[in-house]
Amino acid sequence: MMQNVHLAPETDEDDLYSGYNDYNPTYDTEELENDTAFQQAVRTSHGRRPPITAKIPSTAVTRPVATGYGSKTSLASSMGRPMTGTLQDGVARPMTAVRAAGFTKAALRGSAFDPLGQSRGPAPPLEAKNEDSPEEKIRQLEKKVNELVEESCVANGCGDLKLALEKAKDAGRKERVLVRQREQVTTPENINLDLTYSVLFNLASQYSANEMYAEALNTYQVIVKNKMFSNAGRLKVNMGNIYLKQRNYSKAIKFYRMALDQIPSVHKEMRIKILQNIGVTFIKTGQYSDAINSFEHIMSMAPNLKAGFNLILSYFAVGDQEKMKKAFQKLIAVPLEIDEDDKYISPNDDPHTNLVIEAIKNDHLRQMERERKAMAEKYIMTAAKLIAPVIETSFAVGYDWCVEVVKASQYVELANDLEINKAITYLRQKDFNQAVETLKMFEKKDSRVKSAAATNLSFLYYLENEFAQASSYADLAVNSDRYNPSALTNKGNTVFANGDYEKAAEFYKEALRNDSSCTEALYNIGLTYKKLNRLDEALDCFLKLHAILRNSAQVLYQIAHVYELMEDPNQAIEWLMQLISVVPTDSRALSKLGELYDSEGDKSQAFQYYYESYRYFPSNIEVIEWLGAYYIDTQFCEKAIQYFERASLIQPTQVKWQLMVASCFRRSGNYQKALDTYKDIHRKFPENVECLRFLVRLCTDIGLKEVQEYATKLKRLEKMKEIREQRIKSGRDGSGGSRSKREGSAGSDSGQNCSASSKGERLGARLRALPGTNEPYESSSNKEIDASYVDPLGPQIERPKTAAKKRIDEDDFADEELGDDLLPE
């Protein structure tokens, strides 16, 4: 047994891995390029011979040479064992490793161990796209078309309709080029139909938005007639909308019905909207019975506010009282589908809950709910005001029925508003007592309703100049609701009427603090500052108001008047020019412009505006006087006659105008006509000294026998006049002492009547300016013919605005709601 045991020599005790790197040099493939025999074998048929078997009897030697150039034939070893890698029973045996794992010749040369091949560096760059290929060009063109369609929609949303149409047209042109290129490269089945549909639909929409209805209809026809577009029949709704805008109602109904037939019943909301459009179109054509059928079907399937309101309008048009009542009850019963206000009230002091409630209290959803509720209240109030006068024997009974129905519904708070509208209806019928009685019923109601009713009562009493009652109800309104800007404005108006302008300004300021959009308070505080001669502050108020109310004639006039008070006529003229652009037929504004130009010395412009003022209002004495004086100054006395004749018609008891007519005849050389006119004046006014003097002079010049008669009358009148003046003088001398005692009271009276006395003095000055018997007629000076201006919109413009509740000014009817039912495109 021991003969087979081999002990390791002592020298090799530490060399445990000796022999692992020994290998047959036959397998060294790295030096094959320098092996001459191998290279010759590759180039000749020598390499296709079977490999030579080694003569040493071992398993490794009997294996075939591991090159790709030798024969694949397997040879058996001398022991009869199949060689490695040979086929045995048709199955290949796996080849064994040549060398140990992990130990290569490269490792001996100092290279690091890298089994994953990380030392090879980054991967080579991807092959660049070929931008010149047809597929890439088509892809880029399709991307450009999509971008143009998107830009067109964005421009339309921003309101730039012209740019949106240009982008849509450009997208259409590029899409046609894209289709032609795609047909050349691929089959027609690969055309992007969705892109074509979107381009055509956007183009038609932009045509319609730009009111190019013929082009829009043609584009819609291209889409509808193409059978390759699915659901294109819905676009007939938009075609019906276009025909409706063109007032071609028969075609609109036709296309709406075609669209209704092509939309399946599962699309319930779409079908309801189309039915609403059909009903609205029937109303516009006067076919109320057909409209009633459409709206009744909607109210039975999916009731909504617009359909219910339009159903009431249709029944009102046909005069069916009972159906109006039923339709009103249906309108009241339409569900709003909004959350209750209690949802936004915190039930506890939890900070997290309070934060959430604050976040959702005024978000977009809450704003949408408010808008929906406001729209519902508007429809109900308008419908009630519309049907209340006709559903019963009197409008009061009708309002009572509507109030009872509303009280039993979810809109309980609208009942009080209906009662206030009932009072307003009394006002429109001139029944002020009933209006006051109706409003006084709210004195015991809650604070909001009480404040509204008291505000309206204060407004009524203020208009009737009963300032004490107006102040009382204004106080009640303010006490009920201190944050009511209308009540504060009315209170300021009553204080303004009593002359306490500083206190009135405080009320107006408080109203503005509560509601910065209260234009009445802002206007009235401007008037108050003007009364206090604080012109800069008044101008600031009116300029702020002008920024809010751009075309308000009252505001424009007040700005011009403030500039006139500030002695800036150029700015006053500029703002008056804006005023007459808003109200070109306002005779007062035109005459004021004439007055300003006259003060500047521009007679031609002054004449133009005075003449325009006379054309629109030929009864203004001051304008007539200025025009007559202008023609006399320019030596056209014949043209001045017609103006003084009109003045004599307006004021037949004023001898002044008839004397001017006679003087114009005399200055123009028509003495006979002048003599006849003076005789006529003498018959009407036998005690007029000026007329007798002219008669004596004319009769003397012509040589008439009547001169002696007129001279006698003239002497008698002059003598009577002297006696009268002597009596007045003696009476003044006798009452000198008592007069001095009454100077204080007389001074106060003269202060109160300053405007009337100044006007009388001006008229007296003009009468004294008439020519005497021995002097020619001379026109009045510029100061004498200046016209004192009255506000262009009537005397109430200087009066503070009364802030009645806004619902007083609302219209009873809402026919414009009919046009809001169109399906959005």
PDB file of N, CA and C in Angstrom, residues 726-786:
ATOM      1  N   GLN A 726     -91.301 163.044  -7.529  1.00  0.00           N
ATOM      2  CA  GLN A 726     -91.311 163.999  -6.405  1.00  0.00           C
ATOM      3  C   GLN A 726     -91.978 163.384  -5.177  1.00  0.00           C
ATOM      4  N   ARG A 727     -93.075 162.662  -5.397  1.00  0.00           N
ATOM      5  CA  ARG A 727     -93.748 162.019  -4.270  1.00  0.00           C
ATOM      6  C   ARG A 727     -92.848 160.979  -3.612  1.00  0.00           C
ATOM      7  N   ILE A 728     -92.159 160.241  -4.445  1.00  0.00           N
ATOM      8  CA  ILE A 728     -91.262 159.218  -3.884  1.00  0.00           C
ATOM      9  C   ILE A 728     -90.139 159.870  -3.089  1.00  0.00           C
ATOM     10  N   LYS A 729     -89.628 160.993  -3.633  1.00  0.00           N
ATOM     11  CA  LYS A 729     -88.532 161.681  -2.953  1.00  0.00           C
ATOM     12  C   LYS A 729     -88.972 162.256  -1.613  1.00  0.00           C
ATOM     13  N   SER A 730     -90.169 162.880  -1.604  1.00  0.00           N
ATOM     14  CA  SER A 730     -90.674 163.433  -0.343  1.00  0.00           C
ATOM     15  C   SER A 730     -90.948 162.337   0.665  1.00  0.00           C
ATOM     16  N   GLY A 731     -91.438 161.215   0.197  1.00  0.00           N
ATOM     17  CA  GLY A 731     -91.679 160.098   1.102  1.00  0.00           C
ATOM     18  C   GLY A 731     -90.385 159.557   1.693  1.00  0.00           C
ATOM     19  N   ARG A 732     -89.317 159.532   0.911  1.00  0.00           N
ATOM     20  CA  ARG A 732     -88.032 159.062   1.429  1.00  0.00           C
ATOM     21  C   ARG A 732     -87.489 160.023   2.479  1.00  0.00           C
ATOM     22  N   ASP A 733     -87.642 161.343   2.227  1.00  0.00           N
ATOM     23  CA  ASP A 733     -87.158 162.313   3.204  1.00  0.00           C
ATOM     24  C   ASP A 733     -87.917 162.202   4.523  1.00  0.00           C
ATOM     25  N   GLY A 734     -89.222 161.941   4.479  1.00  0.00           N
ATOM     26  CA  GLY A 734     -90.023 161.848   5.693  1.00  0.00           C
ATOM     27  C   GLY A 734     -89.732 160.597   6.485  1.00  0.00           C
ATOM     28  N   SER A 735     -89.323 159.566   5.820  1.00  0.00           N
ATOM     29  CA  SER A 735     -89.085 158.275   6.510  1.00  0.00           C
ATOM     30  C   SER A 735     -87.610 158.000   6.716  1.00  0.00           C
ATOM     31  N   GLY A 736     -86.803 159.058   6.749  1.00  0.00           N
ATOM     32  CA  GLY A 736     -85.352 158.838   6.896  1.00  0.00           C
ATOM     33  C   GLY A 736     -84.987 158.252   8.239  1.00  0.00           C
ATOM     34  N   GLY A 737     -85.648 158.768   9.343  1.00  0.00           N
ATOM     35  CA  GLY A 737     -85.301 158.260  10.670  1.00  0.00           C
ATOM     36  C   GLY A 737     -85.642 156.801  10.863  1.00  0.00           C
ATOM     37  N   SER A 738     -86.881 156.481  10.485  1.00  0.00           N
ATOM     38  CA  SER A 738     -87.297 155.074  10.660  1.00  0.00           C
ATOM     39  C   SER A 738     -86.509 154.139   9.755  1.00  0.00           C
ATOM     40  N   ARG A 739     -86.100 154.663   8.618  1.00  0.00           N
ATOM     41  CA  ARG A 739     -85.346 153.810   7.683  1.00  0.00           C
ATOM     42  C   ARG A 739     -83.994 153.427   8.265  1.00  0.00           C
ATOM     43  N   SER A 740     -83.364 154.431   8.984  1.00  0.00           N
ATOM     44  CA  SER A 740     -82.050 154.126   9.561  1.00  0.00           C
ATOM     45  C   SER A 740     -82.160 153.047  10.627  1.00  0.00           C
ATOM     46  N   LYS A 741     -83.327 153.018  11.313  1.00  0.00           N
ATOM     47  CA  LYS A 741     -83.504 151.991  12.340  1.00  0.00           C
ATOM     48  C   LYS A 741     -83.663 150.595  11.744  1.00  0.00           C
ATOM     49  N   ARG A 742     -84.142 150.540  10.502  1.00  0.00           N
ATOM     50  CA  ARG A 742     -84.414 149.218   9.896  1.00  0.00           C
ATOM     51  C   ARG A 742     -83.305 148.758   8.957  1.00  0.00           C
ATOM     52  N   GLU A 743     -82.155 149.425   9.027  1.00  0.00           N
ATOM     53  CA  GLU A 743     -81.092 149.063   8.068  1.00  0.00           C
ATOM     54  C   GLU A 743     -80.587 147.639   8.298  1.00  0.00           C
ATOM     55  N   GLY A 744     -80.515 147.254   9.607  1.00  0.00           N
ATOM     56  CA  GLY A 744     -79.992 145.908   9.871  1.00  0.00           C
ATOM     57  C   GLY A 744     -80.830 144.820   9.255  1.00  0.00           C
ATOM     58  N   SER A 745     -82.165 144.921   9.489  1.00  0.00           N
ATOM     59  CA  SER A 745     -83.041 143.885   8.927  1.00  0.00           C
ATOM     60  C   SER A 745     -83.079 143.941   7.424  1.00  0.00           C
ATOM     61  N   ALA A 746     -83.040 145.139   6.856  1.00  0.00           N
ATOM     62  CA  ALA A 746     -83.057 145.252   5.394  1.00  0.00           C
ATOM     63  C   ALA A 746     -81.800 144.652   4.800  1.00  0.00           C
ATOM     64  N   GLY A 747     -80.666 144.819   5.511  1.00  0.00           N
ATOM     65  CA  GLY A 747     -79.422 144.244   4.999  1.00  0.00           C
ATOM     66  C   GLY A 747     -79.494 142.732   4.928  1.00  0.00           C
ATOM     67  N   SER A 748     -80.110 142.112   5.957  1.00  0.00           N
ATOM     68  CA  SER A 748     -80.230 140.651   5.919  1.00  0.00           C
ATOM     69  C   SER A 748     -81.133 140.197   4.802  1.00  0.00           C
ATOM     70  N   ASP A 749     -82.210 140.934   4.556  1.00  0.00           N
ATOM     71  CA  ASP A 749     -83.114 140.540   3.470  1.00  0.00           C
ATOM     72  C   ASP A 749     -82.425 140.654   2.129  1.00  0.00           C
ATOM     73  N   SER A 750     -81.633 141.696   1.958  1.00  0.00           N
ATOM     74  CA  SER A 750     -80.961 141.849   0.673  1.00  0.00           C
ATOM     75  C   SER A 750     -79.967 140.730   0.446  1.00  0.00           C
ATOM     76  N   GLY A 751     -79.367 140.243   1.532  1.00  0.00           N
ATOM     77  CA  GLY A 751     -78.451 139.117   1.360  1.00  0.00           C
ATOM     78  C   GLY A 751     -79.149 137.872   0.898  1.00  0.00           C
ATOM     79  N   GLN A 752     -80.400 137.636   1.356  1.00  0.00           N
ATOM     80  CA  GLN A 752     -81.114 136.439   0.941  1.00  0.00           C
ATOM     81  C   GLN A 752     -81.581 136.539  -0.489  1.00  0.00           C
ATOM     82  N   ASN A 753     -81.861 137.717  -0.976  1.00  0.00           N
ATOM     83  CA  ASN A 753     -82.425 137.879  -2.318  1.00  0.00           C
ATOM     84  C   ASN A 753     -81.391 138.400  -3.298  1.00  0.00           C
ATOM     85  N   CYS A 754     -80.114 138.084  -3.045  1.00  0.00           N
ATOM     86  CA  CYS A 754     -79.069 138.658  -3.881  1.00  0.00           C
ATOM     87  C   CYS A 754     -79.170 138.181  -5.314  1.00  0.00           C
ATOM     88  N   SER A 755     -79.499 136.883  -5.519  1.00  0.00           N
ATOM     89  CA  SER A 755     -79.532 136.391  -6.890  1.00  0.00           C
ATOM     90  C   SER A 755     -80.663 137.025  -7.681  1.00  0.00           C
ATOM     91  N   ALA A 756     -81.855 137.187  -7.015  1.00  0.00           N
ATOM     92  CA  ALA A 756     -82.967 137.785  -7.757  1.00  0.00           C
ATOM     93  C   ALA A 756     -82.692 139.238  -8.060  1.00  0.00           C
ATOM     94  N   SER A 757     -82.108 140.000  -7.082  1.00  0.00           N
ATOM     95  CA  SER A 757     -81.848 141.418  -7.324  1.00  0.00           C
ATOM     96  C   SER A 757     -80.800 141.607  -8.393  1.00  0.00           C
ATOM     97  N   SER A 758     -79.783 140.744  -8.410  1.00  0.00           N
ATOM     98  CA  SER A 758     -78.760 140.894  -9.445  1.00  0.00           C
ATOM     99  C   SER A 758     -79.340 140.641 -10.816  1.00  0.00           C
ATOM    100  N   LYS A 759     -80.247 139.669 -10.907  1.00  0.00           N
ATOM    101  CA  LYS A 759     -80.870 139.431 -12.201  1.00  0.00           C
ATOM    102  C   LYS A 759     -81.731 140.612 -12.626  1.00  0.00           C
ATOM    103  N   GLY A 760     -82.459 141.199 -11.648  1.00  0.00           N
ATOM    104  CA  GLY A 760     -83.270 142.369 -11.987  1.00  0.00           C
ATOM    105  C   GLY A 760     -82.403 143.540 -12.399  1.00  0.00           C
ATOM    106  N   GLU A 761     -81.250 143.694 -11.731  1.00  0.00           N
ATOM    107  CA  GLU A 761     -80.359 144.775 -12.109  1.00  0.00           C
ATOM    108  C   GLU A 761     -79.829 144.572 -13.514  1.00  0.00           C
ATOM    109  N   ARG A 762     -79.531 143.318 -13.882  1.00  0.00           N
ATOM    110  CA  ARG A 762     -79.020 143.074 -15.229  1.00  0.00           C
ATOM    111  C   ARG A 762     -80.067 143.397 -16.286  1.00  0.00           C
ATOM    112  N   LEU A 763     -81.316 142.979 -16.034  1.00  0.00           N
ATOM    113  CA  LEU A 763     -82.370 143.299 -16.988  1.00  0.00           C
ATOM    114  C   LEU A 763     -82.610 144.799 -17.059  1.00  0.00           C
ATOM    115  N   GLY A 764     -82.563 145.457 -15.891  1.00  0.00           N
ATOM    116  CA  GLY A 764     -82.748 146.906 -15.900  1.00  0.00           C
ATOM    117  C   GLY A 764     -81.643 147.597 -16.673  1.00  0.00           C
ATOM    118  N   ALA A 765     -80.438 147.090 -16.541  1.00  0.00           N
ATOM    119  CA  ALA A 765     -79.338 147.701 -17.279  1.00  0.00           C
ATOM    120  C   ALA A 765     -79.537 147.548 -18.767  1.00  0.00           C
ATOM    121  N   ARG A 766     -80.049 146.403 -19.174  1.00  0.00           N
ATOM    122  CA  ARG A 766     -80.277 146.218 -20.606  1.00  0.00           C
ATOM    123  C   ARG A 766     -81.385 147.137 -21.114  1.00  0.00           C
ATOM    124  N   LEU A 767     -82.426 147.318 -20.307  1.00  0.00           N
ATOM    125  CA  LEU A 767     -83.493 148.233 -20.735  1.00  0.00           C
ATOM    126  C   LEU A 767     -82.974 149.659 -20.843  1.00  0.00           C
ATOM    127  N   ARG A 768     -82.144 150.061 -19.911  1.00  0.00           N
ATOM    128  CA  ARG A 768     -81.595 151.405 -19.985  1.00  0.00           C
ATOM    129  C   ARG A 768     -80.651 151.572 -21.162  1.00  0.00           C
ATOM    130  N   ALA A 769     -80.140 150.445 -21.686  1.00  0.00           N
ATOM    131  CA  ALA A 769     -79.230 150.538 -22.815  1.00  0.00           C
ATOM    132  C   ALA A 769     -79.952 150.787 -24.123  1.00  0.00           C
ATOM    133  N   LEU A 770     -81.272 150.705 -24.122  1.00  0.00           N
ATOM    134  CA  LEU A 770     -82.010 150.987 -25.354  1.00  0.00           C
ATOM    135  C   LEU A 770     -81.771 152.435 -25.774  1.00  0.00           C
ATOM    136  N   PRO A 771     -81.755 152.727 -27.080  1.00  0.00           N
ATOM    137  CA  PRO A 771     -81.444 154.077 -27.560  1.00  0.00           C
ATOM    138  C   PRO A 771     -82.532 155.061 -27.196  1.00  0.00           C
ATOM    139  N   GLY A 772     -82.132 156.281 -26.962  1.00  0.00           N
ATOM    140  CA  GLY A 772     -83.083 157.365 -26.711  1.00  0.00           C
ATOM    141  C   GLY A 772     -83.667 157.903 -28.006  1.00  0.00           C
ATOM    142  N   THR A 773     -84.368 159.022 -27.891  1.00  0.00           N
ATOM    143  CA  THR A 773     -85.022 159.553 -29.075  1.00  0.00           C
ATOM    144  C   THR A 773     -84.028 160.160 -30.054  1.00  0.00           C
ATOM    145  N   ASN A 774     -82.928 160.643 -29.567  1.00  0.00           N
ATOM    146  CA  ASN A 774     -82.001 161.351 -30.438  1.00  0.00           C
ATOM    147  C   ASN A 774     -80.683 160.604 -30.630  1.00  0.00           C
ATOM    148  N   GLU A 775     -80.668 159.320 -30.311  1.00  0.00           N
ATOM    149  CA  GLU A 775     -79.425 158.567 -30.482  1.00  0.00           C
ATOM    150  C   GLU A 775     -79.744 157.234 -31.142  1.00  0.00           C
ATOM    151  N   PRO A 776     -78.804 156.732 -31.979  1.00  0.00           N
ATOM    152  CA  PRO A 776     -79.054 155.449 -32.654  1.00  0.00           C
ATOM    153  C   PRO A 776     -78.975 154.295 -31.673  1.00  0.00           C
ATOM    154  N   TYR A 777     -79.507 153.153 -32.113  1.00  0.00           N
ATOM    155  CA  TYR A 777     -79.483 151.962 -31.249  1.00  0.00           C
ATOM    156  C   TYR A 777     -78.067 151.414 -31.202  1.00  0.00           C
ATOM    157  N   GLU A 778     -77.604 151.117 -30.031  1.00  0.00           N
ATOM    158  CA  GLU A 778     -76.296 150.483 -29.855  1.00  0.00           C
ATOM    159  C   GLU A 778     -76.524 149.165 -29.124  1.00  0.00           C
ATOM    160  N   SER A 779     -75.758 148.199 -29.535  1.00  0.00           N
ATOM    161  CA  SER A 779     -75.915 146.890 -28.899  1.00  0.00           C
ATOM    162  C   SER A 779     -75.358 146.912 -27.491  1.00  0.00           C
ATOM    163  N   SER A 780     -75.813 145.971 -26.707  1.00  0.00           N
ATOM    164  CA  SER A 780     -75.362 145.895 -25.318  1.00  0.00           C
ATOM    165  C   SER A 780     -73.903 145.485 -25.276  1.00  0.00           C
ATOM    166  N   SER A 781     -73.262 145.844 -24.210  1.00  0.00           N
ATOM    167  CA  SER A 781     -71.861 145.440 -24.039  1.00  0.00           C
ATOM    168  C   SER A 781     -71.790 143.937 -23.759  1.00  0.00           C
ATOM    169  N   ASN A 782     -70.562 143.435 -23.769  1.00  0.00           N
ATOM    170  CA  ASN A 782     -70.395 142.000 -23.559  1.00  0.00           C
ATOM    171  C   ASN A 782     -70.868 141.567 -22.185  1.00  0.00           C
ATOM    172  N   LYS A 783     -70.621 142.404 -21.186  1.00  0.00           N
ATOM    173  CA  LYS A 783     -71.034 142.026 -19.836  1.00  0.00           C
ATOM    174  C   LYS A 783     -72.540 141.967 -19.730  1.00  0.00           C
ATOM    175  N   GLU A 784     -73.220 142.828 -20.466  1.00  0.00           N
ATOM    176  CA  GLU A 784     -74.673 142.862 -20.342  1.00  0.00           C
ATOM    177  C   GLU A 784     -75.334 141.655 -20.972  1.00  0.00           C
ATOM    178  N   ILE A 785     -74.664 141.031 -21.958  1.00  0.00           N
ATOM    179  CA  ILE A 785     -75.314 139.897 -22.621  1.00  0.00           C
ATOM    180  C   ILE A 785     -74.778 138.565 -22.122  1.00  0.00           C
ATOM    181  N   ASP A 786     -73.925 138.587 -21.068  1.00  0.00           N
ATOM    182  CA  ASP A 786     -73.465 137.327 -20.501  1.00  0.00           C
ATOM    183  C   ASP A 786     -74.645 136.561 -19.916  1.00  0.00           C
TER     184      ASP A 786
END
